[in-house]
mmCIF file of N, CA, C and O in Angstrom:
data_model
loop_
_atom_site.group_PDB
_atom_site.id
_atom_site.type_symbol
_atom_site.label_atom_id
_atom_site.label_comp_id
_atom_site.label_asym_id
_atom_site.label_seq_id
_atom_site.Cartn_x
_atom_site.Cartn_y
_atom_site.Cartn_z
ATOM 1 N N MET A 205 42.902 16.582 -72.472
ATOM 2 C CA MET A 205 43.315 15.509 -73.359
ATOM 3 C C MET A 205 44.421 14.712 -72.679
ATOM 4 O O MET A 205 45.343 15.261 -72.104
ATOM 5 N N PHE A 206 44.332 13.424 -72.752
ATOM 6 C CA PHE A 206 45.309 12.518 -72.160
ATOM 7 C C PHE A 206 46.494 12.358 -73.097
ATOM 8 O O PHE A 206 46.345 12.004 -74.251
ATOM 9 N N ARG A 207 47.688 12.665 -72.614
ATOM 10 C CA ARG A 207 48.895 12.497 -73.420
ATOM 11 C C ARG A 207 49.566 11.206 -73.012
ATOM 12 O O ARG A 207 49.777 10.946 -71.838
ATOM 13 N N MET A 208 49.863 10.386 -73.986
ATOM 14 C CA MET A 208 50.524 9.122 -73.693
ATOM 15 C C MET A 208 52.019 9.364 -73.588
ATOM 16 O O MET A 208 52.610 10.011 -74.428
ATOM 17 N N SER A 209 52.590 8.829 -72.539
ATOM 18 C CA SER A 209 54.026 8.968 -72.359
ATOM 19 C C SER A 209 54.648 7.586 -72.272
ATOM 20 O O SER A 209 53.956 6.585 -72.225
ATOM 21 N N GLY A 210 55.947 7.539 -72.237
ATOM 22 C CA GLY A 210 56.615 6.252 -72.173
ATOM 23 C C GLY A 210 56.409 5.481 -73.465
ATOM 24 O O GLY A 210 56.466 6.047 -74.551
ATOM 25 N N ASN A 211 56.142 4.208 -73.333
ATOM 26 C CA ASN A 211 55.972 3.344 -74.500
ATOM 27 C C ASN A 211 54.524 3.008 -74.811
ATOM 28 O O ASN A 211 54.260 2.262 -75.746
ATOM 29 N N ILE A 212 53.599 3.551 -74.054
ATOM 30 C CA ILE A 212 52.196 3.206 -74.254
ATOM 31 C C ILE A 212 51.700 3.610 -75.645
ATOM 32 O O ILE A 212 50.858 2.944 -76.227
ATOM 33 N N TRP A 213 52.275 4.654 -76.208
ATOM 34 C CA TRP A 213 51.844 5.116 -77.533
ATOM 35 C C TRP A 213 52.087 4.047 -78.598
ATOM 36 O O TRP A 213 51.377 3.992 -79.590
ATOM 37 N N LYS A 214 53.069 3.173 -78.389
ATOM 38 C CA LYS A 214 53.370 2.129 -79.369
ATOM 39 C C LYS A 214 52.209 1.146 -79.531
ATOM 40 O O LYS A 214 52.088 0.487 -80.549
ATOM 41 N N PHE A 215 51.386 1.058 -78.498
ATOM 42 C CA PHE A 215 50.281 0.109 -78.508
ATOM 43 C C PHE A 215 48.932 0.809 -78.551
ATOM 44 O O PHE A 215 47.902 0.197 -78.298
ATOM 45 N N SER A 216 48.918 2.081 -78.898
ATOM 46 C CA SER A 216 47.687 2.869 -78.844
ATOM 47 C C SER A 216 46.593 2.306 -79.742
ATOM 48 O O SER A 216 45.415 2.462 -79.440
ATOM 49 N N ASP A 217 46.949 1.617 -80.808
ATOM 50 C CA ASP A 217 45.935 1.029 -81.681
ATOM 51 C C ASP A 217 45.288 -0.201 -81.053
ATOM 52 O O ASP A 217 44.240 -0.662 -81.502
ATOM 53 N N GLN A 218 45.898 -0.743 -80.001
ATOM 54 C CA GLN A 218 45.382 -1.942 -79.340
ATOM 55 C C GLN A 218 44.647 -1.625 -78.038
ATOM 56 O O GLN A 218 44.099 -2.515 -77.414
ATOM 57 N N LEU A 219 44.640 -0.366 -77.635
ATOM 58 C CA LEU A 219 44.040 0.025 -76.365
ATOM 59 C C LEU A 219 42.607 0.486 -76.554
ATOM 60 O O LEU A 219 42.284 1.155 -77.523
ATOM 61 N N ASP A 220 41.771 0.120 -75.594
ATOM 62 C CA ASP A 220 40.406 0.635 -75.614
ATOM 63 C C ASP A 220 40.260 1.664 -74.490
ATOM 64 O O ASP A 220 41.220 1.968 -73.792
ATOM 65 N N ASP A 221 39.074 2.201 -74.340
ATOM 66 C CA ASP A 221 38.849 3.242 -73.337
ATOM 67 C C ASP A 221 39.153 2.760 -71.918
ATOM 68 O O ASP A 221 39.664 3.517 -71.092
ATOM 69 N N ALA A 222 38.837 1.485 -71.633
ATOM 70 C CA ALA A 222 39.102 0.936 -70.302
ATOM 71 C C ALA A 222 40.606 0.879 -70.031
ATOM 72 O O ALA A 222 41.052 1.182 -68.922
ATOM 73 N N ASP A 223 41.397 0.500 -71.032
ATOM 74 C CA ASP A 223 42.848 0.458 -70.867
ATOM 75 C C ASP A 223 43.418 1.845 -70.608
ATOM 76 O O ASP A 223 44.286 2.027 -69.755
ATOM 77 N N ILE A 224 42.932 2.814 -71.344
ATOM 78 C CA ILE A 224 43.420 4.188 -71.181
ATOM 79 C C ILE A 224 43.033 4.738 -69.816
ATOM 80 O O ILE A 224 43.845 5.359 -69.133
ATOM 81 N N ALA A 225 41.808 4.477 -69.393
ATOM 82 C CA ALA A 225 41.368 4.933 -68.074
ATOM 83 C C ALA A 225 42.203 4.275 -66.975
ATOM 84 O O ALA A 225 42.587 4.931 -66.000
ATOM 85 N N PHE A 226 42.513 2.998 -67.135
ATOM 86 C CA PHE A 226 43.324 2.282 -66.151
ATOM 87 C C PHE A 226 44.748 2.846 -66.125
ATOM 88 O O PHE A 226 45.341 3.017 -65.062
ATOM 89 N N ALA A 227 45.302 3.153 -67.296
ATOM 90 C CA ALA A 227 46.665 3.683 -67.390
ATOM 91 C C ALA A 227 46.786 5.057 -66.732
ATOM 92 O O ALA A 227 47.877 5.446 -66.322
ATOM 93 N N ARG A 228 45.710 5.769 -66.618
ATOM 94 C CA ARG A 228 45.730 7.097 -65.986
ATOM 95 C C ARG A 228 45.853 7.009 -64.472
ATOM 96 O O ARG A 228 46.229 7.978 -63.822
ATOM 97 N N ARG A 229 45.504 5.871 -63.909
ATOM 98 C CA ARG A 229 45.505 5.718 -62.455
ATOM 99 C C ARG A 229 46.912 5.456 -61.931
ATOM 100 O O ARG A 229 47.624 4.605 -62.449
ATOM 101 N N GLU A 230 47.268 6.163 -60.896
ATOM 102 C CA GLU A 230 48.566 5.926 -60.265
ATOM 103 C C GLU A 230 48.446 4.820 -59.225
ATOM 104 O O GLU A 230 49.350 4.012 -59.062
ATOM 105 N N PHE A 231 47.301 4.782 -58.536
ATOM 106 C CA PHE A 231 47.045 3.772 -57.514
ATOM 107 C C PHE A 231 45.769 3.015 -57.848
ATOM 108 O O PHE A 231 44.810 3.602 -58.341
ATOM 109 N N ILE A 232 45.779 1.713 -57.570
ATOM 110 C CA ILE A 232 44.611 0.872 -57.818
ATOM 111 C C ILE A 232 44.288 0.061 -56.573
ATOM 112 O O ILE A 232 45.118 -0.061 -55.674
ATOM 113 N N THR A 233 43.086 -0.507 -56.543
ATOM 114 C CA THR A 233 42.702 -1.399 -55.457
ATOM 115 C C THR A 233 43.038 -2.836 -55.855
ATOM 116 O O THR A 233 43.304 -3.126 -57.022
ATOM 117 N N TYR A 234 43.000 -3.735 -54.880
ATOM 118 C CA TYR A 234 43.215 -5.152 -55.173
ATOM 119 C C TYR A 234 42.186 -5.642 -56.183
ATOM 120 O O TYR A 234 42.517 -6.357 -57.129
ATOM 121 N N LYS A 235 40.944 -5.258 -55.976
ATOM 122 C CA LYS A 235 39.859 -5.716 -56.842
ATOM 123 C C LYS A 235 40.066 -5.224 -58.281
ATOM 124 O O LYS A 235 39.921 -5.991 -59.232
ATOM 125 N N MET A 236 40.409 -3.957 -58.437
ATOM 126 C CA MET A 236 40.655 -3.407 -59.772
ATOM 127 C C MET A 236 41.793 -4.162 -60.456
ATOM 128 O O MET A 236 41.722 -4.494 -61.638
ATOM 129 N N GLY A 237 42.861 -4.407 -59.716
ATOM 130 C CA GLY A 237 44.018 -5.106 -60.268
ATOM 131 C C GLY A 237 43.690 -6.529 -60.672
ATOM 132 O O GLY A 237 44.085 -6.985 -61.745
ATOM 133 N N ALA A 238 42.963 -7.233 -59.822
ATOM 134 C CA ALA A 238 42.597 -8.619 -60.121
ATOM 135 C C ALA A 238 41.758 -8.683 -61.395
ATOM 136 O O ALA A 238 41.993 -9.540 -62.260
ATOM 137 N N GLU A 239 40.815 -7.777 -61.530
ATOM 138 C CA GLU A 239 39.961 -7.757 -62.724
ATOM 139 C C GLU A 239 40.767 -7.396 -63.976
ATOM 140 O O GLU A 239 40.641 -8.043 -65.006
ATOM 141 N N TYR A 240 41.612 -6.386 -63.886
ATOM 142 C CA TYR A 240 42.340 -5.914 -65.058
ATOM 143 C C TYR A 240 43.397 -6.917 -65.519
ATOM 144 O O TYR A 240 43.545 -7.176 -66.707
ATOM 145 N N TYR A 241 44.152 -7.466 -64.579
ATOM 146 C CA TYR A 241 45.243 -8.367 -64.932
ATOM 147 C C TYR A 241 44.801 -9.827 -65.055
ATOM 148 O O TYR A 241 45.606 -10.688 -65.406
ATOM 149 N N GLY A 242 43.552 -10.117 -64.735
ATOM 150 C CA GLY A 242 43.042 -11.481 -64.859
ATOM 151 C C GLY A 242 43.597 -12.422 -63.804
ATOM 152 O O GLY A 242 43.873 -13.588 -64.070
ATOM 153 N N LEU A 243 43.753 -11.911 -62.599
ATOM 154 C CA LEU A 243 44.282 -12.697 -61.493
ATOM 155 C C LEU A 243 43.178 -12.983 -60.489
ATOM 156 O O LEU A 243 42.186 -12.253 -60.423
ATOM 157 N N THR A 244 43.373 -14.020 -59.699
ATOM 158 C CA THR A 244 42.451 -14.247 -58.591
ATOM 159 C C THR A 244 42.786 -13.234 -57.502
ATOM 160 O O THR A 244 43.858 -12.606 -57.523
ATOM 161 N N ASP A 245 41.891 -13.090 -56.534
ATOM 162 C CA ASP A 245 42.146 -12.163 -55.428
ATOM 163 C C ASP A 245 43.425 -12.540 -54.687
ATOM 164 O O ASP A 245 44.240 -11.684 -54.348
ATOM 165 N N LYS A 246 43.615 -13.842 -54.453
ATOM 166 C CA LYS A 246 44.790 -14.303 -53.720
ATOM 167 C C LYS A 246 46.075 -14.049 -54.526
ATOM 168 O O LYS A 246 47.082 -13.619 -53.966
ATOM 169 N N GLN A 247 46.043 -14.315 -55.836
ATOM 170 C CA GLN A 247 47.215 -14.046 -56.678
ATOM 171 C C GLN A 247 47.555 -12.560 -56.666
ATOM 172 O O GLN A 247 48.726 -12.182 -56.578
ATOM 173 N N MET A 248 46.536 -11.735 -56.768
ATOM 174 C CA MET A 248 46.754 -10.290 -56.779
ATOM 175 C C MET A 248 47.373 -9.841 -55.469
ATOM 176 O O MET A 248 48.333 -9.070 -55.452
ATOM 177 N N TRP A 249 46.848 -10.329 -54.360
ATOM 178 C CA TRP A 249 47.363 -9.964 -53.044
ATOM 179 C C TRP A 249 48.816 -10.399 -52.912
ATOM 180 O O TRP A 249 49.677 -9.618 -52.491
ATOM 181 N N THR A 250 49.111 -11.640 -53.294
ATOM 182 C CA THR A 250 50.462 -12.197 -53.163
ATOM 183 C C THR A 250 51.466 -11.423 -54.017
ATOM 184 O O THR A 250 52.540 -11.048 -53.555
ATOM 185 N N LYS A 251 51.106 -11.159 -55.273
ATOM 186 C CA LYS A 251 52.006 -10.448 -56.181
ATOM 187 C C LYS A 251 52.184 -8.989 -55.763
ATOM 188 O O LYS A 251 53.282 -8.444 -55.861
ATOM 189 N N ALA A 252 51.131 -8.363 -55.298
ATOM 190 C CA ALA A 252 51.233 -6.971 -54.843
ATOM 191 C C ALA A 252 52.157 -6.870 -53.637
ATOM 192 O O ALA A 252 52.993 -5.963 -53.559
ATOM 193 N N GLN A 253 52.021 -7.797 -52.698
ATOM 194 C CA GLN A 253 52.887 -7.806 -51.523
ATOM 195 C C GLN A 253 54.340 -8.048 -51.929
ATOM 196 O O GLN A 253 55.245 -7.357 -51.466
ATOM 197 N N ALA A 254 54.567 -9.003 -52.829
ATOM 198 C CA ALA A 254 55.922 -9.335 -53.274
ATOM 199 C C ALA A 254 56.569 -8.182 -54.038
ATOM 200 O O ALA A 254 57.791 -8.000 -53.987
ATOM 201 N N SER A 255 55.750 -7.398 -54.722
ATOM 202 C CA SER A 255 56.276 -6.307 -55.539
ATOM 203 C C SER A 255 56.698 -5.095 -54.703
ATOM 204 O O SER A 255 57.456 -4.253 -55.179
ATOM 205 N N GLY A 256 56.195 -5.000 -53.496
ATOM 206 C CA GLY A 256 56.483 -3.838 -52.665
ATOM 207 C C GLY A 256 55.683 -2.613 -53.077
ATOM 208 O O GLY A 256 56.043 -1.489 -52.747
ATOM 209 N N ALA A 257 54.585 -2.827 -53.773
ATOM 210 C CA ALA A 257 53.785 -1.728 -54.306
ATOM 211 C C ALA A 257 52.589 -1.377 -53.432
ATOM 212 O O ALA A 257 51.785 -0.529 -53.802
ATOM 213 N N VAL A 258 52.462 -2.013 -52.274
ATOM 214 C CA VAL A 258 51.290 -1.817 -51.416
ATOM 215 C C VAL A 258 51.500 -0.617 -50.503
ATOM 216 O O VAL A 258 52.523 -0.499 -49.831
ATOM 217 N N TYR A 259 50.525 0.281 -50.528
ATOM 218 C CA TYR A 259 50.547 1.471 -49.678
ATOM 219 C C TYR A 259 49.307 1.450 -48.801
ATOM 220 O O TYR A 259 48.195 1.326 -49.302
ATOM 221 N N LYS A 260 49.506 1.584 -47.505
ATOM 222 C CA LYS A 260 48.388 1.637 -46.573
ATOM 223 C C LYS A 260 48.129 3.099 -46.243
ATOM 224 O O LYS A 260 49.028 3.827 -45.845
ATOM 225 N N ILE A 261 46.885 3.495 -46.421
ATOM 226 C CA ILE A 261 46.495 4.883 -46.180
ATOM 227 C C ILE A 261 45.493 4.880 -45.037
ATOM 228 O O ILE A 261 44.401 4.330 -45.166
ATOM 229 N N GLY A 262 45.869 5.461 -43.937
ATOM 230 C CA GLY A 262 44.997 5.428 -42.768
ATOM 231 C C GLY A 262 45.018 4.044 -42.143
ATOM 232 O O GLY A 262 45.977 3.297 -42.264
ATOM 233 N N SER A 263 43.914 3.678 -41.508
ATOM 234 C CA SER A 263 43.883 2.390 -40.823
ATOM 235 C C SER A 263 43.311 1.266 -41.679
ATOM 236 O O SER A 263 43.547 0.100 -41.402
ATOM 237 N N LYS A 264 42.575 1.591 -42.753
ATOM 238 C CA LYS A 264 41.923 0.539 -43.528
ATOM 239 C C LYS A 264 42.178 0.592 -45.030
ATOM 240 O O LYS A 264 42.133 -0.437 -45.692
ATOM 241 N N MET A 265 42.431 1.756 -45.577
ATOM 242 C CA MET A 265 42.533 1.884 -47.026
ATOM 243 C C MET A 265 43.906 1.409 -47.516
ATOM 244 O O MET A 265 44.937 1.852 -47.031
ATOM 245 N N VAL A 266 43.881 0.489 -48.480
ATOM 246 C CA VAL A 266 45.104 -0.030 -49.068
ATOM 247 C C VAL A 266 45.044 0.204 -50.567
ATOM 248 O O VAL A 266 44.033 -0.066 -51.219
ATOM 249 N N ARG A 267 46.143 0.696 -51.133
ATOM 250 C CA ARG A 267 46.229 0.915 -52.573
ATOM 251 C C ARG A 267 47.537 0.340 -53.082
ATOM 252 O O ARG A 267 48.513 0.213 -52.343
ATOM 253 N N ILE A 268 47.546 0.014 -54.348
ATOM 254 C CA ILE A 268 48.721 -0.553 -54.995
ATOM 255 C C ILE A 268 49.213 0.448 -56.026
ATOM 256 O O ILE A 268 48.434 0.892 -56.877
ATOM 257 N N LYS A 269 50.484 0.791 -55.950
ATOM 258 C CA LYS A 269 51.058 1.721 -56.929
ATOM 259 C C LYS A 269 51.280 0.938 -58.224
ATOM 260 O O LYS A 269 52.093 0.020 -58.282
ATOM 261 N N ARG A 270 50.523 1.312 -59.231
ATOM 262 C CA ARG A 270 50.475 0.567 -60.488
ATOM 263 C C ARG A 270 51.835 0.467 -61.160
ATOM 264 O O ARG A 270 52.210 -0.588 -61.656
ATOM 265 N N SER A 271 52.604 1.534 -61.191
ATOM 266 C CA SER A 271 53.897 1.513 -61.884
ATOM 267 C C SER A 271 54.860 0.504 -61.257
ATOM 268 O O SER A 271 55.552 -0.228 -61.972
ATOM 269 N N ILE A 272 54.903 0.431 -59.944
ATOM 270 C CA ILE A 272 55.769 -0.535 -59.258
ATOM 271 C C ILE A 272 55.277 -1.948 -59.515
ATOM 272 O O ILE A 272 56.064 -2.858 -59.803
ATOM 273 N N PHE A 273 53.964 -2.143 -59.420
ATOM 274 C CA PHE A 273 53.382 -3.468 -59.629
ATOM 275 C C PHE A 273 53.635 -3.963 -61.051
ATOM 276 O O PHE A 273 54.023 -5.115 -61.267
ATOM 277 N N GLU A 274 53.453 -3.101 -62.042
ATOM 278 C CA GLU A 274 53.661 -3.514 -63.430
ATOM 279 C C GLU A 274 55.126 -3.805 -63.720
ATOM 280 O O GLU A 274 55.440 -4.710 -64.491
ATOM 281 N N GLU A 275 56.028 -3.072 -63.108
ATOM 282 C CA GLU A 275 57.460 -3.365 -63.265
ATOM 283 C C GLU A 275 57.769 -4.749 -62.701
ATOM 284 O O GLU A 275 58.521 -5.523 -63.291
ATOM 285 N N TYR A 276 57.178 -5.068 -61.554
ATOM 286 C CA TYR A 276 57.347 -6.390 -60.954
ATOM 287 C C TYR A 276 56.820 -7.471 -61.899
ATOM 288 O O TYR A 276 57.486 -8.493 -62.107
ATOM 289 N N LEU A 277 55.649 -7.252 -62.483
ATOM 290 C CA LEU A 277 55.092 -8.240 -63.410
ATOM 291 C C LEU A 277 55.986 -8.427 -64.636
ATOM 292 O O LEU A 277 56.195 -9.550 -65.095
ATOM 293 N N ARG A 278 56.513 -7.331 -65.172
ATOM 294 C CA ARG A 278 57.422 -7.432 -66.328
ATOM 295 C C ARG A 278 58.661 -8.238 -65.971
ATOM 296 O O ARG A 278 59.086 -9.117 -66.725
ATOM 297 N N ASN A 279 59.250 -7.967 -64.820
ATOM 298 C CA ASN A 279 60.450 -8.701 -64.392
ATOM 299 C C ASN A 279 60.146 -10.166 -64.133
ATOM 300 O O ASN A 279 60.944 -11.039 -64.473
ATOM 301 N N GLU A 280 59.009 -10.441 -63.539
ATOM 302 C CA GLU A 280 58.601 -11.824 -63.276
ATOM 303 C C GLU A 280 58.401 -12.575 -64.596
ATOM 304 O O GLU A 280 58.820 -13.710 -64.735
ATOM 305 N N PHE A 281 57.788 -11.927 -65.565
ATOM 306 C CA PHE A 281 57.554 -12.538 -66.873
ATOM 307 C C PHE A 281 58.886 -12.821 -67.567
ATOM 308 O O PHE A 281 59.087 -13.892 -68.134
ATOM 309 N N ARG A 282 59.808 -11.866 -67.515
ATOM 310 C CA ARG A 282 61.136 -12.056 -68.117
ATOM 311 C C ARG A 282 61.876 -13.213 -67.460
ATOM 312 O O ARG A 282 62.518 -14.005 -68.132
ATOM 313 N N ARG A 283 61.798 -13.292 -66.154
ATOM 314 C CA ARG A 283 62.483 -14.342 -65.410
ATOM 315 C C ARG A 283 61.938 -15.709 -65.812
ATOM 316 O O ARG A 283 62.705 -16.633 -66.049
ATOM 317 N N LYS A 284 60.626 -15.836 -65.904
ATOM 318 C CA LYS A 284 60.013 -17.104 -66.301
ATOM 319 C C LYS A 284 60.341 -17.443 -67.748
ATOM 320 O O LYS A 284 60.549 -18.589 -68.094
ATOM 321 N N ASP A 285 60.398 -16.418 -68.584
ATOM 322 C CA ASP A 285 60.716 -16.604 -70.004
ATOM 323 C C ASP A 285 62.160 -17.099 -70.164
ATOM 324 O O ASP A 285 62.445 -17.932 -71.006
ATOM 325 N N ASN A 286 63.068 -16.584 -69.338
ATOM 326 C CA ASN A 286 64.476 -17.000 -69.404
ATOM 327 C C ASN A 286 64.709 -18.387 -68.848
ATOM 328 O O ASN A 286 65.700 -19.030 -69.194
ATOM 329 N N ASP A 287 63.816 -18.847 -67.976
ATOM 330 C CA ASP A 287 63.953 -20.181 -67.384
ATOM 331 C C ASP A 287 63.581 -21.287 -68.360
ATOM 332 O O ASP A 287 63.906 -22.436 -68.142
ATOM 333 N N ARG A 288 62.927 -20.936 -69.425
ATOM 334 C CA ARG A 288 62.478 -21.960 -70.396
ATOM 335 C C ARG A 288 63.605 -22.469 -71.227
ATOM 336 O O ARG A 288 64.528 -22.081 -71.615
#
């Protein structure tokens, strides 16, 4: 059974199976991130690089640490919200 930790339980009534499955992942691919967050491939690549969440495994495999990336997105959203 998946136990929700942090603040995710506050939104449990708004989450579907895809959201829960995504939340279980510690690392994601660029493609997964672009699809989930609604970004283009280039936006996803740029934001992942800027966030410092990119991990290279071996010579070709690249993964993005979801927790770092989401923290970056939250901070970016707050910054834009404060600029208004």
